[in-house]
mmCIF file of C-alpha atoms and ligand atoms in Angstrom:
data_model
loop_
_atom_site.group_PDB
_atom_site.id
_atom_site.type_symbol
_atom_site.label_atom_id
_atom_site.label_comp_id
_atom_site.label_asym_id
_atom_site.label_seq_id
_atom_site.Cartn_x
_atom_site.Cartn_y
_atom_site.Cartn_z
ATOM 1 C CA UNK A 1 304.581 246.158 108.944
ATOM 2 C CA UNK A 2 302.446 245.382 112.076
ATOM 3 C CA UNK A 3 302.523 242.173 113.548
ATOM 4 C CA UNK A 4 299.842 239.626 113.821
ATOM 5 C CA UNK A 5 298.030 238.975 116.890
ATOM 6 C CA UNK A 6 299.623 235.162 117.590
ATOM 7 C CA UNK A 7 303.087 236.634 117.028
ATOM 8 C CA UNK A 8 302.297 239.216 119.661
ATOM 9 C CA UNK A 9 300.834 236.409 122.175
ATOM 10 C CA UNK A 10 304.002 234.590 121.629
ATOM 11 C CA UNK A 11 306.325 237.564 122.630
ATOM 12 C CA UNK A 12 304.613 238.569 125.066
ATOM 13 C CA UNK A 13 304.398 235.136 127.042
ATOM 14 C CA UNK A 14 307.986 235.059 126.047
ATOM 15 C CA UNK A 15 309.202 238.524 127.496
ATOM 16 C CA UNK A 16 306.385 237.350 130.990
ATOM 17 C CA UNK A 17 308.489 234.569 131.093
ATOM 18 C CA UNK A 18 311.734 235.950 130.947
ATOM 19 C CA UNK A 19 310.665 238.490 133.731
ATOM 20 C CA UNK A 20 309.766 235.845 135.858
ATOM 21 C CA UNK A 21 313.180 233.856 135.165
ATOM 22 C CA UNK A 22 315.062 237.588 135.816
ATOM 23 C CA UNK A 23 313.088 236.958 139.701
ATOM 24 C CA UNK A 24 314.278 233.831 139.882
ATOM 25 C CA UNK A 25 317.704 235.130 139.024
ATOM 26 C CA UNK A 26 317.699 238.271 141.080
ATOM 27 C CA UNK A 27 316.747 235.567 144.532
ATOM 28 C CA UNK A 28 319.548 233.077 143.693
ATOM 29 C CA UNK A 29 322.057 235.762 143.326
ATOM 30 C CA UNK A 30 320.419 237.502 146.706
ATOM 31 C CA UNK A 31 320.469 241.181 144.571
ATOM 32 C CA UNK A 32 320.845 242.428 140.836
ATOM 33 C CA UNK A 33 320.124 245.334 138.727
ATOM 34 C CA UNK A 34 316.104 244.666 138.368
ATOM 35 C CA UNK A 35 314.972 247.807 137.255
ATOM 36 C CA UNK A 36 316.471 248.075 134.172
ATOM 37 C CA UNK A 37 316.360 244.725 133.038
ATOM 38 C CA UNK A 38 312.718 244.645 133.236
ATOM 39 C CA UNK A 39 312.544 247.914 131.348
ATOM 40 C CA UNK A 40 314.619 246.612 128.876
ATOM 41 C CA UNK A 41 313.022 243.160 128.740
ATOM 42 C CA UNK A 42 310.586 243.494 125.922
ATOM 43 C CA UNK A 43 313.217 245.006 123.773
ATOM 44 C CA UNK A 44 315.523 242.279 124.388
ATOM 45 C CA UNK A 45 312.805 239.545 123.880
ATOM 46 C CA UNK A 46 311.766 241.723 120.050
ATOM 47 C CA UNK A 47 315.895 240.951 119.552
ATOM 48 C CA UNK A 48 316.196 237.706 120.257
ATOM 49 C CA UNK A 49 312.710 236.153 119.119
ATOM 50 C CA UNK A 50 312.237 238.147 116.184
ATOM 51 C CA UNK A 51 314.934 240.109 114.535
ATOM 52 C CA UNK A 52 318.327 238.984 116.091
ATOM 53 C CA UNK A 53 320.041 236.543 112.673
ATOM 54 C CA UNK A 54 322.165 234.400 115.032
ATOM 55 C CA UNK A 55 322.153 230.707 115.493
ATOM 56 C CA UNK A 56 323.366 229.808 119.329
ATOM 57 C CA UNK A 57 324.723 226.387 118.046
ATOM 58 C CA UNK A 58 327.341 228.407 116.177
ATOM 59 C CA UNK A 59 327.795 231.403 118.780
ATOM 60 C CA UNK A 60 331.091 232.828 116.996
ATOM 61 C CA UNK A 61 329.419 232.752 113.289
ATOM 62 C CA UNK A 62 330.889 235.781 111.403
ATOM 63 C CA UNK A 63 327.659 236.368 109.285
ATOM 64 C CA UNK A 64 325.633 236.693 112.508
ATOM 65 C CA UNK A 65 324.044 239.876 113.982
ATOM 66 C CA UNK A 66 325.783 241.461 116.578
ATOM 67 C CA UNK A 67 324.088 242.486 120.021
ATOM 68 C CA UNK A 68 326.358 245.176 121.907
ATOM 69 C CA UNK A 69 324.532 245.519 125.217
ATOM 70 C CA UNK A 70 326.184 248.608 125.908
ATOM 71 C CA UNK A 71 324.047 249.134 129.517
ATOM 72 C CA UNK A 72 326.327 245.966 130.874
ATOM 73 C CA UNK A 73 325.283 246.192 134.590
ATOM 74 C CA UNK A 74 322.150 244.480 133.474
ATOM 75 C CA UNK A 75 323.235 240.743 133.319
ATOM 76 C CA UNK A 76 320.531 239.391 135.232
ATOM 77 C CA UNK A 77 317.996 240.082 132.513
ATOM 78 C CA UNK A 78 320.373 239.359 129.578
ATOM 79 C CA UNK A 79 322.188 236.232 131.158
ATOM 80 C CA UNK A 80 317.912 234.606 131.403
ATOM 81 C CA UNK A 81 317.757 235.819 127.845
ATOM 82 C CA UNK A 82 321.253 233.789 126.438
ATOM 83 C CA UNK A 83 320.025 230.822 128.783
ATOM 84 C CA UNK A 84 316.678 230.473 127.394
ATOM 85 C CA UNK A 85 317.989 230.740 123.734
ATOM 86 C CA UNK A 86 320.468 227.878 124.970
ATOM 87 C CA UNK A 87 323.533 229.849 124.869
ATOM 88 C CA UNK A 88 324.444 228.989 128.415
ATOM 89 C CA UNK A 89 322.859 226.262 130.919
ATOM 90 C CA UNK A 90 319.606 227.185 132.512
ATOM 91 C CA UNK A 91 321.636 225.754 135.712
ATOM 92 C CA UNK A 92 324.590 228.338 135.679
ATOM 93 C CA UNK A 93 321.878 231.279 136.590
ATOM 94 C CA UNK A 94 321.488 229.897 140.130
ATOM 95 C CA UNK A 95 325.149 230.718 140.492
ATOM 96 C CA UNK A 96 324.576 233.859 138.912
ATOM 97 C CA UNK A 97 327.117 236.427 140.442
ATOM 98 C CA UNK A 98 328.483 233.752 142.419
ATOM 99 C CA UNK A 99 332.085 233.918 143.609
ATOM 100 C CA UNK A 100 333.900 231.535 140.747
ATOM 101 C CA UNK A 101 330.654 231.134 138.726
ATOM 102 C CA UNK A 102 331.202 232.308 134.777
ATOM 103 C CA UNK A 103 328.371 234.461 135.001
ATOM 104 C CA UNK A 104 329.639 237.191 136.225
ATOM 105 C CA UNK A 105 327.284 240.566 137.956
ATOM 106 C CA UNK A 106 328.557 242.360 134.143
ATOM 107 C CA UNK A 107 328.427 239.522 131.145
ATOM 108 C CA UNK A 108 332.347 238.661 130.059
ATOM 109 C CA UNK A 109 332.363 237.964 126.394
ATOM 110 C CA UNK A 110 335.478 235.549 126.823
ATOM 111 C CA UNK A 111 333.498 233.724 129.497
ATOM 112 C CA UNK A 112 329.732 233.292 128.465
ATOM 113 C CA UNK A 113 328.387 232.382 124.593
ATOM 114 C CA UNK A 114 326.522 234.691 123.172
ATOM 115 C CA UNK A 115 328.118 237.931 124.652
ATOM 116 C CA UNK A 116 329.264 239.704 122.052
ATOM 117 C CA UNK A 117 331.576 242.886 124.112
ATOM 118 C CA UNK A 118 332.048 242.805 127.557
ATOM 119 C CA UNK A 119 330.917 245.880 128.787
ATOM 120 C CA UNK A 120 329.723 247.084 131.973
ATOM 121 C CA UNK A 121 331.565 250.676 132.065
ATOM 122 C CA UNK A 122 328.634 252.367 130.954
ATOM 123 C CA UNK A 123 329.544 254.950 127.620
ATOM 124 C CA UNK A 124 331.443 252.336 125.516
ATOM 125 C CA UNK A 125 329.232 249.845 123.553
ATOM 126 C CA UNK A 126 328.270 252.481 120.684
ATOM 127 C CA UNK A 127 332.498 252.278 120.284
ATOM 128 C CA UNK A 128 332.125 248.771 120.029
ATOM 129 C CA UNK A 129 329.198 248.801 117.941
ATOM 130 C CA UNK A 130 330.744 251.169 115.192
ATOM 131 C CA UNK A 131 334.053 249.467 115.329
ATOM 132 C CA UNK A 132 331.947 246.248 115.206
ATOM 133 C CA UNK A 133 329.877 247.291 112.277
ATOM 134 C CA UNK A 134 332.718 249.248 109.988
ATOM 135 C CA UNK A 135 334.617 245.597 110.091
ATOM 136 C CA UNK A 136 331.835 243.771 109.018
ATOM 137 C CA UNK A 137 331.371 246.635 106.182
ATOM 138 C CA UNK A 138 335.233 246.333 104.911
ATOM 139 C CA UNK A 139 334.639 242.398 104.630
ATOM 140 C CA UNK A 140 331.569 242.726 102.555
ATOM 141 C CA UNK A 141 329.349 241.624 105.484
ATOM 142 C CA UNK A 142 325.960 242.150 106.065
ATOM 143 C CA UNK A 143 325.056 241.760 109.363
ATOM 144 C CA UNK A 144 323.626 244.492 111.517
ATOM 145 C CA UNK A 145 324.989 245.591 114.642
ATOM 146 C CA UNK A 146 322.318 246.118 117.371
ATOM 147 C CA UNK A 147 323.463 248.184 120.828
ATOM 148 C CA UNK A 148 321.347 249.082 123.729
ATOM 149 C CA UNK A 149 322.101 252.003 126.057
ATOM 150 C CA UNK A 150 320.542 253.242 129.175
ATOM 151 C CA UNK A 151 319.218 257.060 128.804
ATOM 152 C CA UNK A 152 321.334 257.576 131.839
ATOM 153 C CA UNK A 153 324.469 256.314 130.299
ATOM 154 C CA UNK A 154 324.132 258.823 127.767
ATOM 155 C CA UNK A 155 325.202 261.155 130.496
ATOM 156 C CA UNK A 156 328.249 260.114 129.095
ATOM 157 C CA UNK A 157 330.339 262.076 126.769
ATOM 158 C CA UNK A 158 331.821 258.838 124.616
ATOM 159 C CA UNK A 159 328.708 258.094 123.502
ATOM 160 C CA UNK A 160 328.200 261.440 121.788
ATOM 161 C CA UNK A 161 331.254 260.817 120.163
ATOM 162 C CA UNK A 162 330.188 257.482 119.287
ATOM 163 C CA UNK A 163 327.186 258.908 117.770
ATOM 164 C CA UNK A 164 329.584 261.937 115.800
ATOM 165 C CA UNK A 165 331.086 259.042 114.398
ATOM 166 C CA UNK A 166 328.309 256.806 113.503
ATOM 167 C CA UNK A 167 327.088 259.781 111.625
ATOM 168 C CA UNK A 168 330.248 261.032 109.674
ATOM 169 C CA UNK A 169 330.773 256.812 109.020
ATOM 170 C CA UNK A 170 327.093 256.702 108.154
ATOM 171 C CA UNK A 171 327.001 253.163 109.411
ATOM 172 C CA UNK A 172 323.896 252.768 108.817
ATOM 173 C CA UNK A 173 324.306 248.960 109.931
ATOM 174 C CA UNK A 174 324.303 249.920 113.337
ATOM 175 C CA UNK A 175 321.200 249.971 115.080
ATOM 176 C CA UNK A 176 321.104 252.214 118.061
ATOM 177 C CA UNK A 177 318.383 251.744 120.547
ATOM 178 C CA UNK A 178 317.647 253.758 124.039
ATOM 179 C CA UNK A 179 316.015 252.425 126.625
ATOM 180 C CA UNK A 180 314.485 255.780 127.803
ATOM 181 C CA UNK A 181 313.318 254.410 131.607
ATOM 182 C CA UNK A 182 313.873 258.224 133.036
ATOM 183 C CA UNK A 183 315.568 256.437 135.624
ATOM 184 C CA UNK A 184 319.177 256.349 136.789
ATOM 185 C CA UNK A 185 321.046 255.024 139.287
ATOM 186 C CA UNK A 186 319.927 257.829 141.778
ATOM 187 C CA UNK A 187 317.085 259.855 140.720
ATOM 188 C CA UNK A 188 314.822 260.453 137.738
ATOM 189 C CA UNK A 189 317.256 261.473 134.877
ATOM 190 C CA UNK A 190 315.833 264.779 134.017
ATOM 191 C CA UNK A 191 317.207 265.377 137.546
ATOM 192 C CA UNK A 192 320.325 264.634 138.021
ATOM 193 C CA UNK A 193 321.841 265.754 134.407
ATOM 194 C CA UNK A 194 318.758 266.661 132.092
ATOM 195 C CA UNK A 195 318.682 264.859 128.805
ATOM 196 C CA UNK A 196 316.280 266.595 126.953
ATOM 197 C CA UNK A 197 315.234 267.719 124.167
ATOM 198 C CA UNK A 198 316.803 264.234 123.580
ATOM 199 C CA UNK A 199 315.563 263.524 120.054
ATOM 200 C CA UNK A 200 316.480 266.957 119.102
ATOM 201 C CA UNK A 201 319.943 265.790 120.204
ATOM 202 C CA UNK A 202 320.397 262.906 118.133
ATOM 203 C CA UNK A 203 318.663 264.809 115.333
ATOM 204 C CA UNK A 204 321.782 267.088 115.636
ATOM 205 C CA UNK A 205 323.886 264.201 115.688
ATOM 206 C CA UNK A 206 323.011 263.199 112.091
ATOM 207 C CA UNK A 207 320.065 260.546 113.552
ATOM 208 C CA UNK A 208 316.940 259.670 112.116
ATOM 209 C CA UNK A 209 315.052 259.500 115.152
ATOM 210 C CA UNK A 210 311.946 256.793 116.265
ATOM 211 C CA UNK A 211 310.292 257.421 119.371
ATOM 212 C CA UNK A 212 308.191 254.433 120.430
ATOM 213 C CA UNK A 213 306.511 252.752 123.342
ATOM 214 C CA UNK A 214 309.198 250.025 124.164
ATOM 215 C CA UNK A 215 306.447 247.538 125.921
ATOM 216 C CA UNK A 216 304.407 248.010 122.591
ATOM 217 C CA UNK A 217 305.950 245.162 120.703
ATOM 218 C CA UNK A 218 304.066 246.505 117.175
ATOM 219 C CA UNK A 219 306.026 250.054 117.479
ATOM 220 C CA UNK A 220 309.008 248.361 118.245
ATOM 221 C CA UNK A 221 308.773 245.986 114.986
ATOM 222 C CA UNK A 222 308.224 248.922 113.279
ATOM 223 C CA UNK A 223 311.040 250.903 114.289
ATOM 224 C CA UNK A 224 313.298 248.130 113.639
ATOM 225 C CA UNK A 225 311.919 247.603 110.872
ATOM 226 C CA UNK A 226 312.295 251.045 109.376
ATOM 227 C CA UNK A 227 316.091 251.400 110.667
ATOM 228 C CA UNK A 228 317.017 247.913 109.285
ATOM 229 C CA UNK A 229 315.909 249.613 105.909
ATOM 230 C CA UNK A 230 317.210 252.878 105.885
ATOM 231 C CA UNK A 231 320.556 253.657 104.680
ATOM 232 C CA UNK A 232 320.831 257.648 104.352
ATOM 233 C CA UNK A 233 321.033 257.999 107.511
ATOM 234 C CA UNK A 234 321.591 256.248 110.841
ATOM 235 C CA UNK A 235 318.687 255.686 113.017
ATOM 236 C CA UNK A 236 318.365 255.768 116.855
ATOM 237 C CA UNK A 237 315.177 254.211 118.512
ATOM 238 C CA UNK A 238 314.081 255.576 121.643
ATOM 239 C CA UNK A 239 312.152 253.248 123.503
ATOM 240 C CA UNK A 240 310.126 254.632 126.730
ATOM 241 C CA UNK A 241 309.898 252.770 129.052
ATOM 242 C CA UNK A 242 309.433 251.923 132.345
ATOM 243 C CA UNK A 243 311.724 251.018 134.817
ATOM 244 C CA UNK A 244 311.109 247.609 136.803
ATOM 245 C CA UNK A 245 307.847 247.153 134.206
ATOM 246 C CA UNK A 246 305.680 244.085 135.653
ATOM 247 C CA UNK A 247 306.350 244.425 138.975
ATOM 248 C CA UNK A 248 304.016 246.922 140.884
ATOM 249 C CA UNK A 249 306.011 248.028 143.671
ATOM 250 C CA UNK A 250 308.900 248.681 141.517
ATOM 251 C CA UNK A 251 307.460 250.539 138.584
ATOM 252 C CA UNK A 252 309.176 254.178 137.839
ATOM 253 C CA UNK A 253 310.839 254.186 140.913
ATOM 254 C CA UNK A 254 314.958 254.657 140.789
ATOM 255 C CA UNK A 255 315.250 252.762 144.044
ATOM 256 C CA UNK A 256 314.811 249.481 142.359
ATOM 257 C CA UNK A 257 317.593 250.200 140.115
ATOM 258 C CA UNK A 258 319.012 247.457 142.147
ATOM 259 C CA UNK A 259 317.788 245.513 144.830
ATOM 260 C CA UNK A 260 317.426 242.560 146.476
ATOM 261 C CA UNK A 261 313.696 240.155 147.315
ATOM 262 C CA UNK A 262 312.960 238.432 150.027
ATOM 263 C CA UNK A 263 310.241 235.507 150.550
ATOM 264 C CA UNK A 264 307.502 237.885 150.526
ATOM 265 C CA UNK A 265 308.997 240.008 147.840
ATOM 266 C CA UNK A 266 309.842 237.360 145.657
ATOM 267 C CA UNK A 267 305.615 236.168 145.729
ATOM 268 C CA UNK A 268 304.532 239.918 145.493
ATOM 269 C CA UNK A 269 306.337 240.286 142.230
ATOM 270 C CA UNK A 270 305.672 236.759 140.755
ATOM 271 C CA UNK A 271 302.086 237.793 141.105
ATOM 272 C CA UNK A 272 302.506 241.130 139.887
ATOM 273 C CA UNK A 273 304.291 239.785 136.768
ATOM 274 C CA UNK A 274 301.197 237.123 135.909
ATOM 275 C CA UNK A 275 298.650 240.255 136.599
ATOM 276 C CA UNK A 276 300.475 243.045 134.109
ATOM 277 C CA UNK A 277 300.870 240.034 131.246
ATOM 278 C CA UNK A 278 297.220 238.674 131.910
ATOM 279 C CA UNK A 279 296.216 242.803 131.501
ATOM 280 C CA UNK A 280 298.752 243.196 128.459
ATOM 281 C CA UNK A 281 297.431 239.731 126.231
ATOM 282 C CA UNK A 282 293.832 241.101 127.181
ATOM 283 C CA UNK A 283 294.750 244.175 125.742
ATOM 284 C CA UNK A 284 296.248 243.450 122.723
HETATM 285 C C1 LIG B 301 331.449 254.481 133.705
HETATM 286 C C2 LIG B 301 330.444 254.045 134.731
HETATM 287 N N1 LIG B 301 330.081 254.904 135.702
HETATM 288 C C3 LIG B 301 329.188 254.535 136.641
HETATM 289 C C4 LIG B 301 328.655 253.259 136.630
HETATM 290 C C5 LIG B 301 327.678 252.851 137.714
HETATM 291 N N2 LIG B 301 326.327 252.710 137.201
HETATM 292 C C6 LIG B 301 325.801 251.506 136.938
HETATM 293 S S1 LIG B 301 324.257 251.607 136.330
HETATM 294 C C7 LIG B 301 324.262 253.301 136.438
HETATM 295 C C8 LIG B 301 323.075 254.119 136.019
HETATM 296 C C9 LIG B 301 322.778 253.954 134.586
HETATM 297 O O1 LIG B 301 321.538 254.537 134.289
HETATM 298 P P1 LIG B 301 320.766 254.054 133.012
HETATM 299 O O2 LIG B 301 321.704 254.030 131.870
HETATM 300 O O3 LIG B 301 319.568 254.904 132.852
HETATM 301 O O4 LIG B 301 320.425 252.572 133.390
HETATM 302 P P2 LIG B 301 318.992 251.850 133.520
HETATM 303 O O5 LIG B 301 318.067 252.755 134.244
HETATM 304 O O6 LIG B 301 318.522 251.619 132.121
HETATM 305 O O7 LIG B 301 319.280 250.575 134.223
HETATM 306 C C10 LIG B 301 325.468 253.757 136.941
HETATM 307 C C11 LIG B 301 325.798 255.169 137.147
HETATM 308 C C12 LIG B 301 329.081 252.390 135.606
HETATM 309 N N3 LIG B 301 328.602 251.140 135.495
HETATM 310 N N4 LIG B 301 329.947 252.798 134.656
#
């Protein structure tokens, strides 16, 4: 089912806005993990605006969806997300990363509302998510377990066997979804340990695979969607993207992974930010 137009303008000022409040949060902590959380930002904004069943006055709910953000290292787009959904104090992000502050550099479940694992130690949040999502299946539950990964985190070799065991479990209530950047840490990922064919990978796994755009908010509702229905198989969404999306001087390039903006830096990618959603609404 495609989505209308004014649900489209409202994600999209939504996910601008949350790009602009990761800025703000990358500046206050003086560095963060920027790339990825601005590839991942329209995927997280689909989650938690559209599809997400949770209710952030009763964070600990046990009918609520879960959200296993198993590519942990990027809490200064997620911790914006939790604080603009009122899980946590818009306040608390200036001491993002901040010796003694709650919000840690890598989201601590015990610490912050909302966080559902604490992860961080990239390979383990499909675990999680099965474990997460066979519970809820034994006590007649029917929430869906959502889990992000980084296409360089599936470099490694847990979350293969995560995804052996999704498939022999066919728990189809987990909902895996990639965010394919082509970026890593330090180098394009098809570099420094090649992933593909990576459908054909998953296929093998036992995965219905989607491939969509994951700034295309229309093949993203669709893929969700279509795995939130389907329950021969499990479903894995691969989402390109593009790492550091909005921000000009950071787009596709693995040496904004992480990083830090000064003054100047801080203006250039405010204004980048407005330009890309001004070009995206006028695109729509
Ligand atoms: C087990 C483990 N090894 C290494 C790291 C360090 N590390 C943090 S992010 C990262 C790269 C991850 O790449 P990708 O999953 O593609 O992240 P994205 O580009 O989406 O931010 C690495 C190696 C880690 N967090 N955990």
């Amino acid at each position: 089912m495609s989505l209308d137009k004014k649900e489209i303008q409202r994600l999209e000022k939504q996910a601008y806005e949350l790009r602009d409040l990761c800025v703000d949060t990358v500046s206050w902590a003086g560095g963060g993990h920027i790339g990825g959380s601005l590839s991942a930002m329209d995927i997280l904004t689909i989650l938690y605006y559209k599809y997400l069943n949770i209710d952030p006055k009763k964070p600990e709910w046990e009918d609520r969806d879960r959200f296993i953000l198993s590519k942990g290292h990027i809490g200064v787009g997620f911790a914006p997300v939790l604080a603009s959904k009122g899980y946590i104090d818009k306040e608390l992000l200036k001491d993002y990363n901040h010796t003694g502050s709650s919000l840690g550099m890598h989201l601590d479940s015990r610490k912050v509302s909302g966080v559902d694992a604490s992860t961080g130690s990239l390979g383990h949040g499909l675990s999680i998510a099965l474990g997460t999502a066979i519970a809820g299946k034994l006590m007649n539950k029917s929430y869906s377990v959502f889990c992000l990964l980084g296409d360089g985190e599936c470099d490694e070799g847990s979350v293969w066997e995560a995804a052996m065991a999704i498939s022999h479990y066919n728990a189809t209530n987990v909902i895996t979804i990639i965010d394919r950047n082509r970026c890593m840490i330090d180098g394009p990922t098809e570099e420094v340990m090649k992933l593909e064919p990576f459908a054909d990978k998953w296929k093998a796994f036992g995965f219905i695979v989607k491939e969509v755009n994951g700034h295309n908010f229309n093949e993203l509702s669709e893929a969700i969607e279509y795995a939130k229905k389907e329950k021969n198989k499990p479903v894995v969404i691969i989402a390109n993207t593009i790492k550091g999306c909005g921000i000009d001087f950071m787009e596709d390039d693995y040496k904004w992974h992480y990083g830090s903006l000064d003054k100047e830096k801080i203006i250039r990618a405010k204004e980048s930010l407005k330009k890309s959603y001004e070009n995206r609404v006028k695109g729509e």
